[in-house]
Amino acid sequence: MRFAATRSKRAPAVRLAPSDAKALTALGLALLKVGDLGGAASALEEAVKADPNSESAMSNLAKVYEMQGRAAEAESARERFQEIYDWKSVRQKVGPL
C-alpha cells in the first residue's frame, strides 16, 4: 500500500521529466523509505544514467546496493562517488576551467 502511494505521488514528476536526475533520485529515496530496494535501485540507476556526476544519486545507489547484499557493486558505486566528490572539490577550489 505504501509502495503504491509513493510511486503514484512521485511518478508525475518523473513522467514530466523522465531524464531528470533529481526527480529520479527523489523517487529512489522514496522507494527506499518504504522498503522497495529493487525499485529504489532501478530509480537510482536511472538517475545516475541521467547525470553520471550526481553525488546524491551515486551515494544513495551505493547504500541501496549494500542493503541488497551487492557488495562489489556497492564498492564500485562508493568509489565513483568519491571520484565525483573529489572532482567537485577541486573545481570549487580552482574555479571554472
GROMACS .gro file of C-alpha atoms in nm:
model
   97
    1MET     CA    1   0.000   0.000   0.000
    2ARG     CA    2   0.273   0.248   0.096
    3PHE     CA    3   0.472   0.147  -0.213
    4ALA     CA    4   0.180   0.222  -0.446
    5ALA     CA    5   0.118   0.557  -0.278
    6THR     CA    6   0.484   0.652  -0.302
    7ARG     CA    7   0.512   0.556  -0.668
    8SER     CA    8   0.192   0.739  -0.760
    9LYS     CA    9   0.299   1.059  -0.580
   10ARG     CA   10   0.646   1.068  -0.735
   11ALA     CA   11   0.555   0.932  -1.076
   12PRO     CA   12   0.413   1.262  -1.213
   13ALA     CA   13   0.747   1.436  -1.162
   14VAL     CA   14   0.930   1.152  -1.334
   15ARG     CA   15   0.673   1.143  -1.616
   16LEU     CA   16   0.716   1.516  -1.672
   17ALA     CA   17   1.095   1.492  -1.668
   18PRO     CA   18   1.189   1.128  -1.726
   19SER     CA   19   1.559   1.206  -1.753
   20ASP     CA   20   1.575   1.446  -1.458
   21ALA     CA   21   1.830   1.304  -1.215
   22LYS     CA   22   1.686   1.495  -0.920
   23ALA     CA   23   1.334   1.360  -0.978
   24LEU     CA   24   1.467   1.007  -1.025
   25THR     CA   25   1.680   1.037  -0.711
   26ALA     CA   26   1.378   1.160  -0.514
   27LEU     CA   27   1.180   0.862  -0.642
   28GLY     CA   28   1.462   0.627  -0.544
   29LEU     CA   29   1.478   0.771  -0.194
   30ALA     CA   30   1.101   0.748  -0.152
   31LEU     CA   31   1.107   0.384  -0.262
   32LEU     CA   32   1.395   0.316  -0.025
   33LYS     CA   33   1.197   0.471   0.259
   34VAL     CA   34   0.908   0.230   0.202
   35GLY     CA   35   1.143  -0.066   0.173
   36ASP     CA   36   1.132  -0.127  -0.202
   37LEU     CA   37   1.503  -0.187  -0.254
   38GLY     CA   38   1.463  -0.315  -0.610
   39GLY     CA   39   1.257  -0.013  -0.714
   40ALA     CA   40   1.497   0.220  -0.535
   41ALA     CA   41   1.796   0.065  -0.713
   42SER     CA   42   1.625   0.096  -1.051
   43ALA     CA   43   1.531   0.460  -0.998
   44LEU     CA   44   1.877   0.550  -0.871
   45GLU     CA   45   2.044   0.366  -1.160
   46GLU     CA   46   1.832   0.574  -1.398
   47ALA     CA   47   1.929   0.889  -1.207
   48VAL     CA   48   2.298   0.801  -1.249
   49LYS     CA   49   2.243   0.743  -1.622
   50ALA     CA   50   2.073   1.083  -1.646
   51ASP     CA   51   2.352   1.257  -1.451
   52PRO     CA   52   2.668   1.049  -1.406
   53ASN     CA   53   2.809   1.322  -1.178
   54SER     CA   54   2.522   1.327  -0.928
   55GLU     CA   55   2.670   1.283  -0.582
   56SER     CA   56   2.331   1.219  -0.426
   57ALA     CA   57   2.224   0.954  -0.674
   58MET     CA   58   2.558   0.774  -0.659
   59SER     CA   59   2.592   0.775  -0.280
   60ASN     CA   60   2.236   0.653  -0.234
   61LEU     CA   61   2.283   0.387  -0.500
   62ALA     CA   62   2.584   0.259  -0.306
   63LYS     CA   63   2.369   0.245   0.007
   64VAL     CA   64   2.093   0.051  -0.169
   65TYR     CA   65   2.340  -0.193  -0.324
   66GLU     CA   66   2.488  -0.253   0.022
   67MET     CA   67   2.142  -0.316   0.167
   68GLN     CA   68   2.076  -0.565  -0.113
   69GLY     CA   69   2.397  -0.751  -0.038
   70ARG     CA   70   2.555  -0.645  -0.366
   71ALA     CA   71   2.894  -0.575  -0.211
   72ALA     CA   72   3.103  -0.544  -0.528
   73GLU     CA   73   2.854  -0.305  -0.689
   74ALA     CA   74   2.828  -0.107  -0.364
   75GLU     CA   75   3.206  -0.070  -0.353
   76SER     CA   76   3.217   0.040  -0.716
   77ALA     CA   77   2.943   0.298  -0.654
   78ARG     CA   78   3.127   0.427  -0.343
   79GLU     CA   79   3.447   0.463  -0.545
   80ARG     CA   80   3.261   0.652  -0.817
   81PHE     CA   81   3.100   0.876  -0.553
   82GLN     CA   82   3.446   0.955  -0.413
   83GLU     CA   83   3.571   1.043  -0.763
   84ILE     CA   84   3.275   1.277  -0.815
   85TYR     CA   85   3.324   1.434  -0.472
   86ASP     CA   86   3.697   1.486  -0.524
   87TRP     CA   87   3.646   1.632  -0.871
   88LYS     CA   88   3.382   1.877  -0.746
   89SER     CA   89   3.605   1.975  -0.452
   90VAL     CA   90   3.893   2.057  -0.687
   91ARG     CA   91   3.661   2.252  -0.915
   92GLN     CA   92   3.541   2.461  -0.620
   93LYS     CA   93   3.897   2.540  -0.511
   94VAL     CA   94   4.029   2.618  -0.858
   95GLY     CA   95   3.721   2.772  -1.008
   96PRO     CA   96   3.586   2.727  -1.361
   97LEU     CA   97   3.824   2.565  -1.605
   0.00000   0.00000   0.00000
